[in-house]
């Protein structure tokens, strides 16, 4: 073995390692990720290659040996295509410039080292796994066996002589140099990965620190702010952390509404070393108050105390919600306890679990006895079955609530009438929780209802006696009145020649007064029947024309006495109608009589009859004294005489219009009046021409729902 060759090669290898360490020290900022970084890396390595070739060991003129093969193979293995290509080009150009018989061999070694490094890199999948020392050694053997084989690019005899000199030194030194340089780059790669991971971790932490929706802070125990994140600055009303650090120099005085809370917080830290879920009211820079939740711990000792690290959350909304809930609960409790009605809660089995004082008073039980009593035990047995049905419907979801009037069994043994409204309260998921019942004591109302019932029964009984009295009076009065009217008619017609004028006058007064009294008795009896529901309608089919003519004949004597023109305007298309003919005649007669009575002499009364769809419309218009607006609403009330003087002058009982209204209503019709005081009035009524009726033999009756 040639010791000179070994020493030359070892020296060059040492230079390579020294330059490698130097490169590692000054290239930490080069990331080798961009093309520019890769070009810079390749250029630096190319310069190192030039330095190695420049300090090579010369075996013979033009034949030199150095560690460029280690440099370029490792560059291809660790740095990839662009850096090794640039480094190989620089090294090849420099070697070519040196000239000599070994130029081709030198350039071939540069090319083979570069290619083997790149191929090995591809095989290793871009160095996803760290290369071990054994693999680096095998890699070095492969590169330099290739280098030794390339010696045959020299003349054969020269190649043999060269191999005899350098084979052993190359095989001994170059693989070891490959391992050492590879280890150095392995460490560099690991360090770069660690630094990159650290940067990424720091970036993530910084991103979280700056964007987390929680205030993060560092202060000292004296209250001075050392650092905070943007969210903490926002919470305390500042635009930036710098503004907050500058503003808050004493948190106890500036941030805490109650400085004693700050002292309490610091004492807890000193005692426990950390504080969890500490709530306090704070004041922002702009003066607005808010509630904060803080977790903190002592992280380091300081010159005048200790350093506090922690985080803060704005819980103002939660606090306000808590306040509202508490206020709502207090209001509910006040309503529950002070309500004028009894309120109780019962579980789904009916056991009473909560109640107010009013409920105790209604049932008569003290609170300790009423607790856990089932509502079934205090419900009257007669009322229980119906309520249990309602409870089942509520539990089954068929109804949301129910109301019932029932009786509670008072502790004294008596029954208490109550009106109860019961609903079921469910969870947010719809699961039934308990029953809520509101009970109102209605004993007084029930007593009043019973009194009203007794009064109504008494009134009905009195009304029955009145009707009987009127019927008896009608019977008792009709008989003598009929005799008086009949005999006076006979005397006036058959014996008038035997009477002087005074006798005729007095007898005529007797006759007319009897007829008026008989008419009054008939009207009062009709009113009594209407009020008692004893007035029936007797429907029949008839032609309106003859019925109207009959009414006119009965009333025209009254018109002629006052020299009043009586006009009839009737629609000839009305052939037949169905109604109670007698009551329709009474309606017409009373309305015409009323108009004639209040129309002055030589006045005019017009009867107009029209068919309006399914209805008969009748209007009676006069040019009499008219009705004042204040009296129109009560014109159809019984015994009402809206113009006292005129009524007394013209006579009348005040019952005719009342009967008109009732008769029209019984026919499911309507009646109305329009009047201009001093100029006359128009009374109008409408009744069905062919109502919905039921026939029974020859009698026509209204259905019950209509009647």
XYZ file of C-alpha atoms in Angstrom:
707
model
C 0.000 0.000 0.000
C 1.345 3.414 -1.005
C 1.469 5.524 2.155
C 1.851 8.733 0.207
C -1.406 8.031 -1.653
C -3.155 7.206 1.619
C -1.987 10.403 3.276
C -2.975 12.526 0.269
C -6.425 11.000 0.121
C -6.946 11.316 3.911
C -5.914 14.967 3.802
C -8.371 15.670 1.002
C -11.114 13.830 2.894
C -10.361 15.922 5.982
C -10.646 19.058 3.853
C -14.024 17.819 2.595
C -15.308 17.302 6.122
C -13.974 20.677 7.234
C -15.637 22.439 4.333
C -18.805 20.426 5.007
C -18.882 21.620 8.600
C -18.252 25.169 7.446
C -21.111 24.905 4.935
C -23.387 23.479 7.600
C -22.608 26.387 9.898
C -23.396 29.130 7.386
C -26.166 27.628 5.265
C -28.840 27.180 7.987
C -30.931 29.931 6.432
C -31.018 28.188 3.033
C -34.192 26.079 2.972
C -33.469 24.272 -0.322
C -37.216 24.505 -1.132
C -37.212 27.121 -3.857
C -35.298 26.918 -7.150
C -33.206 29.898 -6.084
C -32.233 28.147 -2.843
C -31.324 25.038 -4.813
C -29.164 27.062 -7.219
C -27.359 28.693 -4.281
C -26.810 25.314 -2.635
C -25.478 23.780 -5.864
C -23.147 26.743 -6.414
C -21.678 26.534 -2.894
C -21.146 22.786 -3.212
C -19.567 23.332 -6.653
C -17.096 25.786 -5.088
C -16.293 23.196 -2.407
C -15.687 20.698 -5.229
C -13.301 23.121 -6.912
C -11.446 23.501 -3.607
C -11.130 19.727 -3.297
C -9.836 19.359 -6.858
C -7.430 22.242 -6.308
C -5.993 20.422 -3.244
C -6.020 16.969 -4.827
C -3.180 14.374 -4.589
C -1.360 14.002 -7.884
C -0.319 10.480 -8.797
C 1.189 11.431 -12.131
C 1.033 14.489 -14.345
C -2.628 15.001 -15.261
C -3.851 12.175 -12.950
C -5.153 13.519 -9.621
C -7.303 12.083 -6.832
C -9.613 13.909 -4.416
C -12.904 13.394 -2.603
C -15.171 15.066 -5.221
C -16.854 11.658 -5.689
C -17.926 11.670 -2.040
C -19.125 15.269 -2.282
C -21.144 14.839 -5.475
C -22.700 11.468 -4.594
C -23.777 12.735 -1.191
C -25.096 15.928 -2.825
C -27.224 13.910 -5.238
C -28.416 11.693 -2.404
C -29.374 14.499 0.007
C -30.021 17.625 -2.118
C -31.490 16.283 -5.368
C -31.214 17.039 -9.049
C -30.707 20.817 -9.389
C -28.054 21.314 -6.665
C -25.994 18.262 -7.753
C -26.264 19.180 -11.427
C -24.900 22.691 -10.773
C -22.163 21.364 -8.466
C -21.182 18.684 -11.012
C -21.025 21.246 -13.826
C -18.794 23.593 -11.811
C -16.501 20.724 -10.784
C -16.351 19.334 -14.328
C -15.532 22.741 -15.822
C -12.719 23.240 -13.336
C -11.359 19.728 -13.922
C -11.524 20.272 -17.648
C -9.571 23.506 -17.255
C -6.754 21.609 -15.447
C -6.211 19.358 -18.461
C -3.894 16.321 -18.416
C -4.253 12.694 -19.402
C -6.816 12.007 -16.656
C -9.377 14.622 -17.756
C -11.817 12.090 -19.250
C -11.512 9.838 -16.234
C -12.054 12.747 -13.837
C -15.174 13.960 -15.654
C -16.482 10.371 -15.857
C -16.074 9.989 -12.073
C -17.997 13.277 -11.584
C -20.824 11.990 -13.784
C -20.993 8.511 -12.212
C -21.005 9.881 -8.648
C -23.810 12.280 -9.526
C -25.930 9.601 -11.217
C -25.481 7.020 -8.431
C -26.428 9.616 -5.828
C -29.630 10.566 -7.714
C -30.612 6.935 -8.346
C -30.075 6.032 -4.722
C -32.163 9.052 -3.731
C -35.023 7.873 -5.959
C -34.759 4.408 -4.464
C -34.963 5.884 -0.995
C -38.158 7.820 -1.966
C -36.701 11.262 -1.459
C -35.085 10.396 1.869
C -38.339 9.906 3.753
C -36.397 7.666 6.117
C -33.064 8.587 7.681
C -30.067 6.799 6.151
C -28.224 4.567 8.571
C -24.397 4.310 8.779
C -24.369 0.831 7.220
C -26.392 1.969 4.245
C -24.137 5.006 3.850
C -21.100 2.705 3.899
C -22.623 0.426 1.252
C -23.499 3.539 -0.729
C -19.854 4.704 -0.473
C -18.550 1.296 -1.632
C -20.894 1.384 -4.652
C -19.818 4.895 -5.662
C -16.147 4.216 -5.383
C -16.135 0.775 -6.943
C -17.656 2.580 -9.901
C -14.876 5.160 -9.638
C -12.195 2.433 -9.682
C -13.782 0.791 -12.726
C -13.697 4.138 -14.530
C -9.855 4.055 -14.248
C -10.002 1.865 -17.343
C -10.859 4.988 -19.301
C -7.080 5.544 -19.043
C -4.717 3.553 -21.216
C -4.797 -0.050 -19.984
C -1.248 -0.196 -18.668
C -1.675 3.155 -16.964
C -4.971 2.011 -15.452
C -3.327 -1.094 -13.996
C -0.569 0.949 -12.446
C -3.045 3.455 -11.030
C -5.262 0.749 -9.541
C -2.268 -0.873 -7.867
C -1.559 2.401 -6.086
C -5.030 3.722 -5.171
C -7.369 0.738 -4.786
C -6.623 0.020 -1.130
C -6.566 3.696 0.007
C -9.818 4.406 -1.884
C -11.607 1.374 -0.462
C -10.361 2.182 3.035
C -10.895 5.942 3.137
C -13.669 6.926 0.692
C -16.555 4.814 2.113
C -15.671 6.020 5.605
C -15.596 9.604 4.333
C -19.007 8.986 2.726
C -20.363 7.780 6.079
C -18.927 10.775 7.927
C -20.236 13.343 5.432
C -23.598 11.526 5.227
C -23.841 11.511 9.024
C -23.128 15.220 9.073
C -25.908 15.832 6.543
C -28.194 13.419 8.381
C -27.752 15.516 11.485
C -28.298 18.653 9.439
C -31.474 17.182 7.943
C -32.730 16.136 11.352
C -31.892 19.542 12.760
C -33.639 21.273 9.861
C -36.697 19.093 10.350
C -36.704 19.874 14.059
C -36.300 23.569 13.367
C -39.066 23.445 10.782
C -41.328 21.568 13.176
C -40.477 24.122 15.857
C -41.306 26.987 13.501
C -44.558 25.348 12.491
C -45.400 24.688 16.109
C -44.575 28.258 17.037
C -46.654 29.489 14.091
C -49.577 27.327 15.168
C -49.260 28.483 18.741
C -49.021 32.088 17.605
C -52.029 31.614 15.334
C -54.004 30.086 18.171
C -52.781 32.770 20.549
C -53.879 35.530 18.195
C -57.162 33.985 17.020
C -58.503 31.887 19.861
C -61.840 33.344 21.139
C -60.456 33.352 24.685
C -58.464 36.090 26.331
C -54.912 34.981 27.231
C -52.788 37.084 29.528
C -49.583 37.281 31.529
C -49.369 39.694 34.467
C -47.292 40.057 37.564
C -48.693 39.915 41.061
C -48.645 43.703 41.361
C -51.242 44.012 38.587
C -49.028 45.084 35.696
C -49.892 43.561 32.299
C -46.881 41.846 30.693
C -48.532 40.400 27.587
C -52.011 39.658 26.262
C -53.507 38.330 23.040
C -55.819 40.321 20.712
C -58.971 38.712 22.126
C -58.015 39.792 25.643
C -57.420 43.317 24.334
C -60.868 43.229 22.689
C -62.491 42.010 25.916
C -61.088 44.928 27.926
C -62.082 47.450 25.239
C -58.741 48.085 23.504
C -57.936 47.949 19.800
C -54.592 46.168 20.222
C -52.540 44.323 22.849
C -50.060 47.200 22.879
C -52.813 49.665 23.762
C -54.001 47.410 26.589
C -50.476 46.921 27.987
C -49.939 50.683 27.954
C -53.315 51.451 29.530
C -53.546 48.848 32.287
C -50.776 49.450 34.800
C -52.747 48.352 37.880
C -55.424 45.773 37.204
C -56.758 45.902 40.755
C -57.699 49.555 40.380
C -58.422 49.765 36.645
C -60.013 46.463 35.607
C -61.752 45.191 38.721
C -64.972 46.967 39.678
C -64.396 45.726 43.207
C -60.679 45.859 44.029
C -61.258 43.408 46.879
C -61.927 40.710 44.281
C -58.402 41.249 42.937
C -56.978 40.855 46.419
C -59.052 37.705 46.891
C -57.723 36.346 43.589
C -54.078 36.993 44.510
C -54.521 35.398 47.945
C -55.996 32.271 46.373
C -53.059 32.097 43.966
C -50.554 32.373 46.804
C -52.310 29.653 48.733
C -53.212 27.174 45.984
C -50.841 28.096 43.160
C -53.771 28.225 40.730
C -57.340 29.479 40.519
C -60.177 27.845 38.593
C -63.428 29.479 37.394
C -62.908 32.762 39.216
C -65.754 35.165 38.327
C -65.619 38.917 38.767
C -67.171 42.095 37.420
C -64.787 44.131 35.286
C -64.732 47.581 33.733
C -63.511 48.096 30.171
C -61.399 50.998 29.031
C -64.538 52.717 27.676
C -66.290 52.364 31.057
C -68.635 49.573 30.036
C -69.034 46.869 32.657
C -68.936 43.147 31.975
C -68.526 39.821 33.767
C -65.374 37.728 33.270
C -64.444 34.117 34.083
C -60.751 33.512 34.737
C -58.472 30.479 35.154
C -54.887 31.266 36.162
C -51.752 29.860 37.788
C -48.362 31.043 39.000
C -45.860 30.270 36.227
C -42.661 31.903 37.517
C -41.207 33.916 40.342
C -40.578 37.613 39.692
C -38.410 40.212 41.347
C -41.223 41.659 43.443
C -43.643 38.754 43.451
C -44.623 36.219 40.809
C -45.808 35.940 37.237
C -49.393 34.906 36.508
C -50.479 33.166 33.315
C -54.104 32.491 32.531
C -57.062 32.891 30.255
C -60.299 34.858 30.491
C -63.763 34.470 28.971
C -66.495 37.080 28.658
C -69.498 35.553 30.466
C -71.644 38.698 30.487
C -74.410 37.126 28.398
C -74.451 34.031 30.582
C -74.567 36.177 33.706
C -77.385 38.276 32.305
C -79.227 35.082 31.402
C -78.654 33.818 34.955
C -79.956 37.088 36.335
C -83.027 36.915 34.093
C -83.659 33.299 35.039
C -83.262 34.121 38.717
C -85.522 37.148 38.355
C -88.058 35.052 36.445
C -87.923 32.373 39.126
C -88.412 34.975 41.829
C -91.383 36.455 39.949
C -92.827 32.995 39.426
C -92.299 32.193 43.094
C -94.014 35.447 44.083
C -96.907 34.750 41.730
C -97.046 31.148 42.876
C -97.148 32.051 46.555
C -99.304 35.199 46.342
C -101.770 34.111 43.649
C -105.445 34.535 44.450
C -106.030 31.071 42.984
C -104.746 27.747 44.226
C -101.763 26.360 42.285
C -100.244 22.918 42.645
C -97.875 20.556 40.854
C -98.460 16.831 40.694
C -96.284 14.048 39.302
C -97.512 11.825 36.502
C -99.091 9.468 39.054
C -101.169 12.325 40.472
C -99.190 12.790 43.700
C -99.089 16.444 44.790
C -95.467 17.625 45.068
C -95.761 21.414 45.335
C -98.535 23.902 46.117
C -99.156 27.421 47.360
C -100.918 28.716 50.472
C -104.138 29.428 48.608
C -104.413 25.771 47.579
C -104.022 24.775 51.225
C -106.827 27.154 52.208
C -109.127 25.828 49.488
C -108.664 22.204 50.561
C -108.375 22.973 54.268
C -105.226 20.860 54.685
C -101.996 22.155 56.259
C -98.889 21.945 54.067
C -97.351 18.975 55.888
C -100.503 16.880 55.413
C -101.102 17.889 51.782
C -97.605 16.948 50.613
C -97.573 13.659 48.643
C -101.373 13.372 48.786
C -102.831 12.063 45.509
C -105.356 14.363 43.830
C -107.736 11.385 43.594
C -107.990 11.328 47.396
C -109.290 14.905 47.607
C -111.603 14.780 44.568
C -115.312 14.088 45.086
C -116.083 10.493 43.981
C -118.865 11.676 41.666
C -116.450 13.997 39.794
C -113.445 11.638 39.655
C -114.346 9.381 36.656
C -114.819 12.304 34.290
C -111.532 13.910 35.351
C -109.591 10.650 35.010
C -110.767 10.419 31.385
C -109.454 13.927 30.757
C -106.132 13.065 32.441
C -105.698 10.035 30.168
C -106.332 12.186 27.096
C -103.691 14.693 28.199
C -101.104 11.986 28.940
C -101.835 10.332 25.572
C -101.215 13.666 23.810
C -104.782 13.965 22.523
C -105.140 17.368 24.192
C -102.778 19.872 25.801
C -104.919 20.741 28.808
C -108.399 20.535 30.217
C -110.744 22.592 32.367
C -113.332 21.151 34.687
C -115.619 22.263 37.473
C -115.513 19.750 40.279
C -115.623 19.406 44.018
C -112.684 19.006 46.384
C -113.179 17.125 49.622
C -112.379 19.660 52.336
C -110.583 18.394 55.407
C -113.663 19.362 57.435
C -115.681 16.834 55.424
C -117.569 19.357 53.311
C -117.328 19.761 49.538
C -115.737 22.798 47.903
C -116.639 23.713 44.328
C -113.608 24.693 42.236
C -112.856 25.477 38.609
C -109.622 23.662 37.723
C -107.419 24.196 34.666
C -104.837 21.420 34.264
C -101.949 21.249 31.800
C -98.956 18.966 31.446
C -95.419 20.379 31.508
C -92.911 18.617 29.234
C -89.149 18.731 28.774
C -87.492 20.257 25.717
C -87.443 16.755 24.214
C -91.216 16.484 24.661
C -91.083 14.082 27.623
C -93.935 14.722 30.139
C -92.616 15.906 33.517
C -95.520 16.884 35.759
C -99.034 18.306 35.892
C -99.688 21.971 36.712
C -103.145 22.749 38.070
C -104.754 26.127 38.798
C -107.816 25.891 41.034
C -110.276 28.732 41.615
C -112.759 28.596 44.474
C -116.176 29.034 42.852
C -118.320 28.183 45.866
C -119.777 31.710 45.981
C -120.475 31.631 42.259
C -122.168 28.247 42.577
C -124.288 29.580 45.446
C -125.193 32.625 43.352
C -126.109 30.351 40.448
C -128.345 28.306 42.695
C -129.992 31.484 43.963
C -130.465 32.689 40.397
C -131.952 29.310 39.486
C -134.363 29.520 42.389
C -135.235 33.102 41.433
C -135.777 32.071 37.806
C -138.006 29.192 38.843
C -139.939 31.546 41.107
C -140.253 34.070 38.271
C -141.452 31.356 35.908
C -143.975 30.264 38.492
C -145.151 33.855 38.935
C -145.335 34.278 35.174
C -147.421 31.119 34.950
C -149.783 32.524 37.573
C -149.885 35.811 35.631
C -150.731 34.006 32.420
C -153.437 32.027 34.200
C -154.748 35.264 35.688
C -154.766 36.956 32.278
C -156.494 33.943 30.734
C -159.110 33.955 33.487
C -159.482 37.718 33.269
C -159.836 37.453 29.503
C -162.562 34.853 29.918
C -164.300 36.763 32.711
C -164.091 40.108 30.889
C -164.944 38.900 27.399
C -168.351 37.520 28.472
C -169.781 40.781 29.926
C -167.974 42.902 27.304
C -169.459 40.792 24.524
C -172.889 41.277 26.035
C -172.351 45.032 26.403
C -171.045 45.382 22.835
C -173.730 43.103 21.412
C -176.702 44.729 23.182
C -175.417 48.227 22.452
C -175.111 47.299 18.761
C -178.689 45.998 18.775
C -180.064 49.076 20.518
C -178.197 51.450 18.199
C -179.315 49.612 15.086
C -182.839 48.387 15.911
C -184.111 50.859 18.522
C -182.395 54.077 17.505
C -185.731 55.661 16.652
C -186.784 55.393 20.286
C -183.602 57.163 21.517
C -182.928 60.855 21.720
C -179.583 62.296 20.655
C -178.007 62.246 24.127
C -178.945 58.611 24.612
C -177.493 57.705 21.195
C -174.312 59.590 22.056
C -173.852 57.894 25.416
C -174.698 54.472 24.017
C -172.184 54.966 21.183
C -169.488 55.803 23.786
C -170.377 52.596 25.650
C -170.138 50.559 22.443
C -166.785 52.047 21.304
C -165.221 51.828 24.774
C -166.199 48.167 25.015
C -164.612 47.406 21.662
C -161.396 49.231 22.666
C -161.279 47.383 25.953
C -161.811 44.043 24.201
C -158.996 44.865 21.743
C -156.673 45.792 24.637
C -157.473 42.540 26.426
C -156.732 40.530 23.243
C -153.377 42.287 22.733
C -152.310 41.774 26.341
C -153.251 38.114 26.106
C -151.178 37.760 22.896
C -148.187 39.392 24.600
C -148.531 37.037 27.539
C -148.580 34.058 25.192
C -145.498 35.302 23.344
C -143.538 35.803 26.570
C -144.466 32.346 27.848
C -143.751 30.651 24.518
C -147.368 29.660 24.121
C -147.922 31.563 20.915
C -147.868 29.247 17.892
C -147.784 29.948 14.182
C -150.463 28.354 12.050
C -149.113 28.380 8.521
C -151.253 28.145 5.433
C -150.949 28.898 1.763
C -152.897 31.959 0.607
C -152.962 34.690 -1.986
C -151.655 38.021 -0.649
C -154.046 40.148 -2.768
C -157.355 39.170 -1.138
C -155.714 39.253 2.316
C -154.576 42.864 1.714
C -158.016 43.878 0.432
C -159.581 42.464 3.594
C -157.233 44.549 5.760
C -157.949 47.682 3.713
C -161.695 47.217 4.126
C -161.224 46.971 7.889
C -159.124 50.134 8.115
C -160.578 52.429 5.417
C -163.349 53.728 7.687
C -160.638 55.155 9.962
C -158.975 56.788 6.918
C -162.234 58.232 5.666
C -163.069 59.788 9.048
C -159.794 61.808 8.830
C -160.119 62.288 5.067
C -156.729 60.524 4.555
C -155.885 59.133 1.134
C -154.947 55.442 1.422
C -152.842 54.183 -1.537
C -152.042 50.516 -2.290
C -149.114 49.651 -4.606
C -148.855 45.866 -4.843
C -146.731 43.672 -7.130
C -149.196 41.601 -9.150
C -146.609 38.826 -9.713
C -147.038 37.564 -6.161
C -149.456 34.690 -6.625
C -149.136 32.730 -3.398
C -147.250 32.713 -0.120
C -147.043 30.570 3.009
C -147.415 32.233 6.412
C -149.714 32.623 9.401
C -152.365 34.615 7.574
C -153.997 35.993 10.725
C -150.722 37.334 12.096
C -149.729 38.855 8.733
C -153.119 40.621 8.710
C -152.481 41.801 12.282
C -149.064 43.146 11.241
C -150.560 45.091 8.341
C -153.521 46.323 10.387
C -151.370 47.556 13.308
C -148.892 49.341 11.008
C -151.646 50.970 8.961
C -153.571 51.924 12.082
C -150.393 53.460 13.554
C -149.747 55.506 10.376
C -153.372 56.683 10.116
C -153.407 57.598 13.783
C -150.401 59.949 13.476
C -151.186 61.353 10.019
C -153.140 64.621 10.029
C -156.413 65.147 8.142
C -156.130 65.201 4.365
C -152.830 63.410 4.673
C -151.623 60.388 2.695
C -150.659 56.817 3.614
C -149.130 54.445 1.036
C -148.901 50.652 1.296
C -146.251 49.162 -1.039
C -145.786 45.389 -1.430
C -142.912 43.867 -3.441
C -141.316 40.461 -4.008
C -137.601 40.591 -3.166
C -136.137 37.233 -4.081
C -137.405 34.717 -1.539
C -138.925 37.434 0.646
C -142.052 39.563 0.718
C -141.211 43.224 1.445
C -143.961 45.480 2.751
C -143.524 49.251 3.302
C -146.048 51.669 4.819
C -145.208 55.353 4.310
C -147.050 58.342 5.791
C -146.591 62.110 5.913
C -147.473 62.330 9.580
C -145.655 63.826 12.542
C -142.615 61.536 12.284
C -140.379 60.195 15.070
C -137.414 61.851 16.755
C -134.036 60.073 16.430
C -133.812 59.462 20.172
C -137.088 57.516 20.102
C -136.518 55.274 17.072
C -134.568 52.589 18.997
C -137.427 52.114 21.506
C -140.414 52.455 19.192
C -141.060 48.694 19.257
C -140.865 48.376 23.079
C -144.158 47.581 24.908
C -146.271 50.467 26.251
C -143.976 53.044 24.634
C -145.692 56.231 23.394
C -142.906 58.398 22.051
C -145.007 61.542 21.741
C -147.107 61.795 24.855
C -149.395 64.599 23.777
C -150.114 63.194 20.368
C -150.582 59.726 21.711
C -153.063 60.853 24.254
C -154.869 62.849 21.602
C -154.982 59.960 19.173
C -155.338 57.212 21.763
C -153.564 53.860 21.800
C -152.024 51.368 24.200
C -148.436 51.236 22.956
C -148.727 47.468 22.249
C -149.410 47.405 18.501
C -145.822 47.929 17.275
C -144.486 45.553 19.903
C -146.802 42.824 18.521
C -145.693 43.719 14.975
C -142.063 43.090 15.895
C -142.839 39.794 17.629
C -145.036 38.481 14.790
C -142.410 39.375 12.176
C -139.672 37.737 14.260
C -141.764 34.569 14.605
C -141.820 34.424 10.793
C -137.970 34.713 10.722
C -138.331 38.192 9.247
C -137.105 41.696 10.039
C -138.832 45.016 10.693
C -137.341 48.507 10.559
C -138.365 52.160 10.566
C -137.032 55.310 8.911
C -138.410 58.659 9.950
C -137.849 62.374 9.583
C -139.373 64.273 12.459
C -142.217 66.535 11.274
C -142.357 65.002 7.775
C -143.409 61.387 8.222
C -142.243 57.810 8.663
C -141.770 54.563 6.706
C -142.193 51.182 8.384
C -140.802 48.178 6.454
C -140.917 44.470 7.196
C -139.765 41.399 5.250
C -140.839 37.796 5.742
C -140.110 34.637 3.721
C -142.604 33.900 0.927
C -142.076 30.127 1.162
C -140.288 29.295 4.453
C -138.770 25.911 5.292
C -141.730 24.275 7.006
C -143.159 20.845 7.830
C -146.675 19.797 6.891
C -148.859 17.828 9.314
C -152.180 17.035 7.718
C -153.697 20.450 7.000
C -151.665 22.286 9.645
C -148.356 23.866 8.669
C -145.740 24.228 11.413
C -142.232 25.743 11.554
C -139.385 23.292 12.438
C -138.238 23.446 16.049
C -134.928 25.072 15.213
C -136.730 27.848 13.311
C -139.674 28.200 15.666
